[in-house]
Amino acid sequence: MRRDNKRNKIKKYPVVIIIVLLLLGTFSLLWTKKNAANASKNTDTTMTPIIMIPGSGADNNALDGLISAVDQRYKENHSVLKVTVNTDNSLTYSGRIQPKDKHPYIVVGFENSQDGFENIKKQAKWFNIAFHDLQRKYHFKTFNAFGHSNGSLIWTYFLEDDFNQTNTKINHLMTIGAPFNLEETKSSDHTEMLDQLIDGRKNLPKNLSYYSIAGTKQYANDGIVPLSSVDSGKYIYQDQIKHYMFITLTGTNAEHSDMLTNPQFITLFHQFISKVPAKVNKPVKK
């Protein structure tokens, strides 16, 4: 009798194990669905992030000073998320977007941030990878954009070549020190890159408002980029978008590497790109 009882108990063990595994699988599935639902709730389609691209030779920490200066002056506290696009097309994230922050900063840099016409076009394609991943993660429908130096060129290539596939709306773009005609000092002498960007201008988003800022050192250049090169952006954007404005900075901190700390620039950046809209109190229904 005892042997039979032992055999029966042994036979029951596999059944018990199967039941336990089924229960664990069920709970795991329910937990996954619950977390997926929570993750979906945490995404905010009303979010309008400020997506920023630094210039060549800079990583995604290069705009920290600008972000801190704007937040400090205007007593705002934006989240900061940073993305590095690696040369193998993988993405490295750091920082995070705080819950309910509708206007976070997202800075996109590149493992290979070197200068050069062909490299800028590669970076535009890498940026497209980052943009689609950001949109998949955060589900934003609108955004504002900023580019410093060659970051401006990356934005322009992206807007002409890949933006229409994103199903998003860009409200405002601001660039500073954009070398649309590279180092050419005569606007009549177009580089290959400028001609290429002019050829693609009809693909630009029609509802875009664009603010191009140039610094001047003795009214000729910003120490690196000729004033006429920045001004050549008019051949690309003017009459193609809703609003185009060209702004010249002079005086203190108007050189290429210093413009990000220029007080006039910080005012313009906040006004058009990062300003948090004032809350409107809705009338109480009676």
Short mmCIF file of C-alpha atoms in Angstrom, two decimals, residues 26-256:
data_model
loop_
_atom_site.label_atom_id
_atom_site.label_comp_id
_atom_site.label_asym_id
_atom_site.label_seq_id
_atom_site.Cartn_x
_atom_site.Cartn_y
_atom_site.Cartn_z
CA THR A 26 -1.07 33.46 -17.18
CA PHE A 27 0.10 35.92 -14.52
CA SER A 28 3.10 36.87 -16.67
CA LEU A 29 0.84 37.56 -19.65
CA LEU A 30 -1.54 39.67 -17.55
CA TRP A 31 1.41 41.60 -16.06
CA THR A 32 2.84 42.27 -19.53
CA LYS A 33 -0.51 43.50 -20.83
CA LYS A 34 -0.99 45.73 -17.80
CA ASN A 35 2.46 47.29 -18.17
CA ALA A 36 1.95 47.76 -21.90
CA ALA A 37 -1.31 49.56 -21.13
CA ASN A 38 0.43 51.72 -18.53
CA ALA A 39 3.23 52.53 -20.96
CA SER A 40 0.64 53.56 -23.51
CA LYS A 41 -1.01 55.82 -20.93
CA ASN A 42 2.35 57.43 -20.15
CA THR A 43 2.85 58.45 -23.78
CA ASP A 44 1.42 61.87 -24.47
CA THR A 45 0.32 62.75 -27.99
CA THR A 46 -0.02 66.38 -26.89
CA MET A 47 3.70 66.54 -26.13
CA THR A 48 5.65 69.03 -28.27
CA PRO A 49 9.34 68.26 -27.69
CA ILE A 50 12.20 70.56 -28.64
CA ILE A 51 14.52 68.40 -30.75
CA MET A 52 18.06 69.75 -31.07
CA ILE A 53 21.09 68.84 -33.19
CA PRO A 54 24.54 70.24 -32.25
CA GLY A 55 27.23 71.13 -34.77
CA SER A 56 30.02 68.97 -36.17
CA GLY A 57 32.70 67.86 -33.74
CA ALA A 58 30.28 68.22 -30.80
CA ASP A 59 28.50 65.54 -28.80
CA ASN A 60 25.04 65.73 -27.32
CA ASN A 61 26.37 67.54 -24.23
CA ALA A 62 27.31 70.59 -26.30
CA LEU A 63 23.95 72.31 -25.76
CA ASP A 64 23.83 71.85 -21.96
CA GLY A 65 24.87 75.47 -21.39
CA LEU A 66 22.09 76.79 -23.61
CA ILE A 67 19.45 74.63 -21.92
CA SER A 68 20.61 75.67 -18.44
CA ALA A 69 20.74 79.36 -19.39
CA VAL A 70 17.19 79.33 -20.79
CA ASP A 71 15.75 77.42 -17.83
CA GLN A 72 17.55 79.66 -15.35
CA ARG A 73 16.56 82.95 -16.96
CA TYR A 74 12.91 82.04 -17.45
CA LYS A 75 12.56 79.86 -14.33
CA GLU A 76 11.50 76.80 -16.29
CA ASN A 77 12.48 73.19 -15.72
CA HIS A 78 12.44 71.11 -18.89
CA SER A 79 13.41 67.44 -18.96
CA VAL A 80 16.46 66.57 -21.04
CA LEU A 81 16.74 63.33 -23.03
CA LYS A 82 19.90 62.64 -25.03
CA VAL A 83 20.36 60.23 -27.91
CA THR A 84 23.60 59.20 -29.60
CA VAL A 85 23.35 57.53 -33.00
CA ASN A 86 26.21 55.07 -33.39
CA THR A 87 27.87 54.23 -36.68
CA ASP A 88 26.24 50.77 -36.67
CA ASN A 89 22.80 52.50 -36.59
CA SER A 90 22.20 51.59 -32.95
CA LEU A 91 21.02 54.21 -30.44
CA THR A 92 22.31 55.05 -26.98
CA TYR A 93 19.91 56.89 -24.65
CA SER A 94 20.65 58.90 -21.51
CA GLY A 95 18.49 61.13 -19.33
CA ARG A 96 14.72 60.85 -19.27
CA ILE A 97 11.49 62.71 -19.95
CA GLN A 98 9.65 63.51 -16.74
CA PRO A 99 5.97 62.54 -16.58
CA LYS A 100 3.62 65.32 -17.74
CA ASP A 101 6.47 67.36 -19.26
CA LYS A 102 4.93 68.48 -22.53
CA HIS A 103 8.00 70.39 -23.76
CA PRO A 104 11.12 68.32 -23.04
CA TYR A 105 14.46 68.88 -24.72
CA ILE A 106 15.70 66.00 -26.87
CA VAL A 107 19.31 66.34 -28.05
CA VAL A 108 20.49 64.05 -30.85
CA GLY A 109 24.22 63.63 -31.42
CA PHE A 110 26.34 61.22 -33.45
CA GLU A 111 29.20 58.86 -32.66
CA ASN A 112 30.76 60.11 -35.90
CA SER A 113 30.21 63.87 -35.68
CA GLN A 114 32.92 64.84 -38.15
CA ASP A 115 32.55 67.65 -40.66
CA GLY A 116 32.33 67.22 -44.44
CA PHE A 117 29.67 67.27 -47.14
CA GLU A 118 29.27 63.48 -47.45
CA ASN A 119 29.40 62.99 -43.70
CA ILE A 120 26.62 65.54 -43.15
CA LYS A 121 24.37 63.53 -45.48
CA LYS A 122 25.19 60.35 -43.52
CA GLN A 123 24.31 62.14 -40.28
CA ALA A 124 20.97 63.19 -41.76
CA LYS A 125 20.17 59.51 -42.38
CA TRP A 126 21.32 58.60 -38.88
CA PHE A 127 19.11 61.35 -37.50
CA ASN A 128 16.16 59.85 -39.37
CA ILE A 129 16.74 56.57 -37.51
CA ALA A 130 16.74 58.40 -34.17
CA PHE A 131 13.65 60.43 -35.05
CA HIS A 132 11.57 57.37 -35.92
CA ASP A 133 12.64 55.62 -32.71
CA LEU A 134 11.75 58.69 -30.64
CA GLN A 135 8.36 58.93 -32.31
CA ARG A 136 7.72 55.23 -31.67
CA LYS A 137 8.62 55.59 -27.99
CA TYR A 138 6.87 58.88 -27.21
CA HIS A 139 4.10 59.20 -29.83
CA PHE A 140 4.42 62.97 -30.22
CA LYS A 141 2.56 64.54 -33.16
CA THR A 142 4.20 67.98 -33.20
CA PHE A 143 7.65 69.33 -32.33
CA ASN A 144 9.94 72.36 -32.50
CA ALA A 145 13.49 72.08 -33.80
CA PHE A 146 16.90 73.69 -33.33
CA GLY A 147 20.20 73.21 -35.14
CA HIS A 148 23.60 74.73 -34.48
CA SER A 149 26.05 75.11 -37.38
CA ASN A 150 26.08 71.84 -39.38
CA GLY A 151 23.15 70.66 -37.28
CA SER A 152 21.17 73.14 -39.39
CA LEU A 153 22.19 71.32 -42.57
CA ILE A 154 21.19 67.96 -41.08
CA TRP A 155 17.75 69.37 -40.31
CA THR A 156 17.40 70.68 -43.86
CA TYR A 157 18.33 67.36 -45.47
CA PHE A 158 15.97 65.54 -43.11
CA LEU A 159 13.07 67.90 -43.83
CA GLU A 160 13.57 67.54 -47.58
CA ASP A 161 14.25 63.81 -47.79
CA ASP A 162 12.61 61.98 -44.89
CA PHE A 163 10.25 64.19 -42.92
CA ASN A 164 7.17 63.46 -45.05
CA GLN A 165 7.32 59.81 -43.94
CA THR A 166 7.08 60.65 -40.22
CA ASN A 167 3.40 61.65 -39.93
CA THR A 168 4.32 64.56 -37.65
CA LYS A 169 4.13 68.34 -37.83
CA ILE A 170 7.05 70.67 -37.23
CA ASN A 171 5.92 74.05 -35.92
CA HIS A 172 9.11 76.11 -35.61
CA LEU A 173 12.73 75.62 -36.69
CA MET A 174 15.56 77.85 -35.50
CA THR A 175 19.14 77.53 -36.69
CA ILE A 176 22.25 79.49 -35.81
CA GLY A 177 25.41 79.80 -37.90
CA ALA A 178 24.07 77.55 -40.69
CA PRO A 179 26.73 77.21 -43.45
CA PHE A 180 24.33 76.59 -46.33
CA ASN A 181 27.00 77.55 -48.85
CA LEU A 182 29.83 76.14 -46.73
CA GLU A 183 32.78 78.59 -46.64
CA GLU A 184 31.96 80.29 -49.95
CA THR A 185 31.90 84.08 -49.52
CA LYS A 186 30.06 84.89 -52.75
CA SER A 187 26.39 84.00 -52.72
CA SER A 188 26.44 83.80 -56.53
CA ASP A 189 28.95 80.93 -56.38
CA HIS A 190 26.88 77.97 -55.27
CA THR A 191 28.55 74.91 -53.80
CA GLU A 192 27.31 71.45 -54.78
CA MET A 193 25.61 71.13 -51.40
CA LEU A 194 23.68 74.41 -51.76
CA ASP A 195 22.47 73.43 -55.24
CA GLN A 196 21.39 70.03 -53.89
CA LEU A 197 19.41 71.64 -51.06
CA ILE A 198 17.80 74.12 -53.47
CA ASP A 199 16.76 71.23 -55.73
CA GLY A 200 14.93 69.56 -52.83
CA ARG A 201 13.26 72.69 -51.42
CA LYS A 202 9.77 71.85 -52.71
CA ASN A 203 9.66 68.93 -50.26
CA LEU A 204 9.91 71.26 -47.25
CA PRO A 205 6.86 71.31 -44.93
CA LYS A 206 4.65 74.18 -46.07
CA ASN A 207 3.41 75.18 -42.59
CA LEU A 208 6.91 75.63 -41.16
CA SER A 209 8.06 78.87 -39.52
CA TYR A 210 11.85 79.16 -39.81
CA TYR A 211 14.23 81.57 -38.05
CA SER A 212 17.80 81.64 -39.37
CA ILE A 213 20.28 83.45 -37.13
CA ALA A 214 23.72 84.65 -38.20
CA GLY A 215 26.45 86.16 -36.07
CA THR A 216 28.72 88.83 -37.44
CA LYS A 217 32.28 89.80 -36.71
CA GLN A 218 32.87 93.09 -38.54
CA TYR A 219 29.69 92.39 -40.56
CA ALA A 220 31.41 89.77 -42.74
CA ASN A 221 31.29 86.47 -40.85
CA ASP A 222 31.01 84.94 -37.39
CA GLY A 223 34.68 84.01 -37.31
CA ILE A 224 34.04 80.74 -39.20
CA VAL A 225 30.91 80.89 -41.38
CA PRO A 226 30.53 83.76 -43.89
CA LEU A 227 27.41 85.87 -43.42
CA SER A 228 26.52 85.28 -47.08
CA SER A 229 26.64 81.49 -46.50
CA VAL A 230 24.05 81.71 -43.73
CA ASP A 231 21.97 84.10 -45.84
CA SER A 232 21.99 81.56 -48.69
CA GLY A 233 19.32 79.70 -46.75
CA LYS A 234 16.83 82.08 -48.38
CA TYR A 235 17.34 80.26 -51.69
CA ILE A 236 16.16 77.08 -49.97
CA TYR A 237 13.41 78.18 -47.59
CA GLN A 238 12.02 81.47 -48.84
CA ASP A 239 8.66 81.18 -50.66
CA GLN A 240 8.52 77.46 -49.82
CA ILE A 241 7.30 77.63 -46.23
CA LYS A 242 4.81 79.67 -44.21
CA HIS A 243 7.31 82.03 -42.60
CA TYR A 244 11.03 82.74 -43.13
CA MET A 245 13.01 85.22 -41.02
CA PHE A 246 16.73 86.05 -41.23
CA ILE A 247 18.20 87.59 -38.06
CA THR A 248 21.68 89.05 -37.57
CA LEU A 249 23.38 89.18 -34.17
CA THR A 250 26.09 91.74 -33.49
CA GLY A 251 28.12 92.84 -30.50
CA THR A 252 29.15 90.63 -27.59
CA ASN A 253 29.20 86.86 -28.17
CA ALA A 254 28.31 87.07 -31.86
CA GLU A 255 31.06 84.70 -32.97
CA HIS A 256 30.32 81.18 -34.17
#
